[in-house]
Short mmCIF file of C-alpha atoms and ligand atoms in Angstrom, two decimals:
data_model
loop_
_atom_site.label_atom_id
_atom_site.label_comp_id
_atom_site.label_asym_id
_atom_site.label_seq_id
_atom_site.Cartn_x
_atom_site.Cartn_y
_atom_site.Cartn_z
CA MET J 1 46.86 -40.49 -9.08
CA SER J 2 46.30 -43.34 -11.46
CA ILE J 3 49.16 -45.66 -12.37
CA PHE J 4 48.89 -44.55 -15.98
CA LYS J 5 49.37 -40.90 -15.03
CA LEU J 6 52.44 -41.84 -13.04
CA LEU J 7 53.98 -43.43 -16.12
CA TYR J 8 53.16 -40.54 -18.39
CA PRO J 9 56.02 -38.09 -19.09
CA LYS J 10 55.30 -34.38 -19.29
CA LEU J 11 57.39 -34.24 -22.44
CA TYR J 12 58.65 -36.87 -24.87
CA VAL J 13 61.58 -36.06 -27.13
CA SER J 14 63.63 -38.14 -29.51
CA SER J 15 66.90 -36.62 -28.34
CA LEU J 16 68.33 -34.58 -25.51
CA PHE J 17 69.10 -31.77 -27.95
CA GLU J 18 65.42 -31.19 -28.64
CA ILE J 19 65.02 -29.96 -25.09
CA ASN J 20 65.19 -26.19 -25.10
CA VAL J 21 66.91 -24.99 -21.94
CA ASN J 22 65.43 -21.49 -22.25
CA ASP J 23 61.92 -22.90 -22.42
CA LEU J 24 62.57 -25.00 -19.34
CA TYR J 25 63.77 -21.92 -17.51
CA LYS J 26 60.71 -19.94 -18.60
CA ALA J 27 58.50 -22.79 -17.35
CA GLY J 28 59.99 -22.27 -13.89
CA ILE J 29 62.52 -25.10 -13.91
CA ARG J 30 65.63 -24.37 -11.82
CA GLY J 31 67.13 -27.81 -11.38
CA ILE J 32 67.60 -30.87 -13.58
CA LEU J 33 68.15 -34.48 -12.57
CA PHE J 34 69.78 -36.55 -15.27
CA ASP J 35 69.76 -40.23 -15.74
CA LEU J 36 73.18 -41.34 -16.98
CA ASP J 37 73.14 -44.47 -19.16
CA ASN J 38 71.52 -44.13 -22.58
CA THR J 39 70.29 -40.64 -21.64
CA ILE J 40 73.49 -38.58 -21.74
CA ILE J 41 75.98 -41.33 -22.63
CA PRO J 42 75.56 -44.75 -24.29
CA GLN J 43 75.77 -47.51 -21.68
CA ASN J 44 78.88 -49.05 -23.18
CA ALA J 45 80.71 -45.74 -23.70
CA ASP J 46 82.95 -43.94 -21.25
CA VAL J 47 83.42 -40.62 -22.99
CA PHE J 48 80.76 -37.91 -23.39
CA SER J 49 80.12 -36.58 -26.86
CA ASP J 50 80.97 -32.95 -27.64
CA GLU J 51 77.27 -32.28 -28.25
CA VAL J 52 76.33 -33.50 -24.78
CA CYS J 53 79.08 -31.41 -23.21
CA SER J 54 77.96 -28.25 -24.97
CA TRP J 55 74.31 -28.93 -24.12
CA LEU J 56 75.31 -29.22 -20.47
CA LYS J 57 77.23 -25.97 -20.74
CA GLU J 58 73.99 -24.26 -21.76
CA ILE J 59 72.42 -25.49 -18.55
CA ARG J 60 75.24 -23.98 -16.55
CA SER J 61 75.01 -20.70 -18.44
CA ARG J 62 71.33 -20.46 -17.41
CA ASN J 63 72.36 -21.11 -13.81
CA LEU J 64 70.27 -24.26 -13.62
CA LYS J 65 71.44 -26.72 -10.99
CA ALA J 66 72.12 -30.27 -12.16
CA CYS J 67 72.70 -33.67 -10.62
CA ILE J 68 73.11 -37.18 -12.00
CA ILE J 69 70.86 -39.86 -10.60
CA SER J 70 71.74 -43.36 -11.74
CA ASN J 71 71.02 -46.97 -10.84
CA ASN J 72 74.53 -47.87 -11.98
CA ASN J 73 77.51 -48.53 -9.69
CA ALA J 74 79.64 -46.01 -7.82
CA LYS J 75 82.74 -46.59 -9.96
CA ARG J 76 81.14 -45.67 -13.27
CA VAL J 77 78.83 -42.98 -11.93
CA SER J 78 81.44 -41.09 -9.91
CA LYS J 79 84.02 -41.21 -12.69
CA LEU J 80 81.61 -39.82 -15.30
CA ALA J 81 80.03 -37.29 -12.96
CA GLY J 82 83.53 -36.12 -12.06
CA GLU J 83 84.27 -35.48 -15.71
CA LEU J 84 81.23 -33.22 -15.91
CA ASP J 85 81.90 -31.75 -12.48
CA LEU J 86 78.36 -32.63 -11.38
CA PRO J 87 77.11 -34.14 -8.13
CA ALA J 88 75.76 -37.67 -8.49
CA ILE J 89 73.71 -40.31 -6.76
CA CYS J 90 74.59 -43.90 -7.62
CA TYR J 91 72.83 -47.20 -6.80
CA ALA J 92 69.68 -45.07 -6.79
CA ILE J 93 67.29 -48.00 -7.33
CA LYS J 94 64.88 -45.68 -9.17
CA PRO J 95 61.83 -45.41 -9.04
CA ARG J 96 62.30 -45.29 -5.26
CA CYS J 97 61.51 -41.82 -3.87
CA LYS J 98 64.50 -41.67 -1.54
CA PRO J 99 67.24 -40.96 -4.12
CA PHE J 100 65.06 -38.30 -5.80
CA ARG J 101 64.52 -36.60 -2.42
CA LYS J 102 68.26 -36.74 -1.78
CA ALA J 103 68.90 -35.17 -5.19
CA LEU J 104 66.43 -32.36 -4.45
CA GLU J 105 68.28 -31.70 -1.22
CA LEU J 106 71.57 -31.53 -3.13
CA LEU J 107 70.14 -29.06 -5.64
CA GLY J 108 68.09 -27.06 -3.14
CA THR J 109 65.07 -26.96 -5.47
CA TYR J 110 61.40 -27.87 -4.97
CA PRO J 111 59.97 -30.82 -6.95
CA GLU J 112 57.85 -28.52 -9.14
CA GLN J 113 60.97 -26.53 -10.06
CA THR J 114 62.87 -29.66 -11.00
CA ALA J 115 62.98 -31.64 -14.23
CA VAL J 116 63.92 -35.30 -14.51
CA ILE J 117 65.42 -36.36 -17.83
CA GLY J 118 65.71 -40.08 -18.52
CA ASP J 119 65.23 -42.84 -21.08
CA GLN J 120 63.20 -45.28 -18.99
CA ILE J 121 59.54 -45.01 -18.06
CA PHE J 122 59.62 -47.43 -15.14
CA THR J 123 62.59 -45.86 -13.38
CA ASP J 124 63.16 -42.21 -14.39
CA ILE J 125 59.63 -41.12 -15.30
CA LEU J 126 57.78 -43.09 -12.63
CA GLY J 127 60.23 -41.90 -9.96
CA GLY J 128 60.03 -38.25 -11.01
CA ASN J 129 56.25 -38.26 -11.31
CA ARG J 130 55.84 -39.79 -7.87
CA LEU J 131 57.36 -36.62 -6.42
CA GLY J 132 55.56 -34.23 -8.80
CA MET J 133 58.57 -33.26 -10.91
CA PHE J 134 58.60 -32.21 -14.58
CA THR J 135 59.44 -35.48 -16.31
CA ILE J 136 61.05 -35.66 -19.74
CA LEU J 137 61.39 -38.98 -21.53
CA VAL J 138 64.12 -39.17 -24.18
CA ALA J 139 64.46 -41.96 -26.70
CA PRO J 140 67.38 -44.12 -25.49
CA MET J 141 70.82 -43.58 -27.03
CA ASN J 142 72.00 -46.64 -28.90
CA GLY J 143 73.91 -48.35 -26.17
CA LYS J 144 74.14 -51.89 -24.92
CA GLU J 145 71.55 -52.53 -22.22
CA PHE J 146 71.37 -54.61 -19.10
CA TRP J 147 69.64 -57.86 -20.16
CA ALA J 148 66.64 -57.39 -17.85
CA THR J 149 66.07 -53.88 -19.19
CA ARG J 150 66.16 -55.17 -22.73
CA LEU J 151 63.91 -58.16 -22.14
CA ILE J 152 61.37 -56.91 -19.66
CA SER J 153 61.36 -53.14 -19.24
CA ARG J 154 61.55 -52.21 -22.92
CA GLN J 155 58.67 -54.57 -23.77
CA LEU J 156 56.47 -53.00 -21.11
CA GLU J 157 57.52 -49.53 -22.28
CA LYS J 158 56.37 -50.41 -25.78
CA ILE J 159 52.90 -51.11 -24.41
CA VAL J 160 52.83 -47.83 -22.49
CA LEU J 161 54.20 -45.86 -25.46
CA ASN J 162 51.46 -47.32 -27.65
CA LEU J 163 48.89 -46.09 -25.14
CA PHE J 164 50.51 -42.63 -25.29
CA LYS J 165 49.86 -42.56 -29.01
CA LYS J 166 46.16 -42.71 -28.29
CA GLN J 167 46.43 -39.74 -25.94
CA PRO J 168 48.67 -36.88 -27.02
CA VAL J 169 51.85 -36.41 -25.04
CA TYR J 170 52.69 -32.78 -24.35
CA THR J 171 55.08 -31.50 -26.94
CA GLU J 172 55.11 -27.98 -25.61
CA TYR J 173 56.04 -26.70 -22.21
CA GLN J 174 53.18 -25.79 -19.95
CA HIS J 175 53.81 -22.25 -18.82
CA LYS J 176 52.59 -21.45 -15.34
MG1 MG G 201 69.01 -44.94 -18.57
#
């Protein structure tokens, strides 16, 4: 698989709420791995918004399994995951495959039945694609970012996102 394909999300949305849980279910998705910071909560916040909580409730009502997978530290990740009553993997060092495999084990789903939702191409999307998962890139929530993410990763993402514009990104789910 070419490097470009590995960086390419299956779906690109401007917000979490554009993701239709029913459509995911119909596409065969049974488990979802969530990035934490700037995907479901701004990096400098410590309370989830009501919208995020109700979106997550929808996932539960469809009986989809969910797990948080974050590169952040145990203190923040376990506190926030506890509030949502979700299992979590911290210090994941995405895009390594190991934490994604561990998350699949926790959920009990196959990679092709599992979606990864995250705001960063070089961690969330690359990691999910390496294992053949359904990757969904969301535009980052407006939170403060780690300086290296801001300076390096976002600049490289801009280049990749510009390449995407030349090739259409899927905007509809691919039914099997
Ligand atoms: Mg993030």
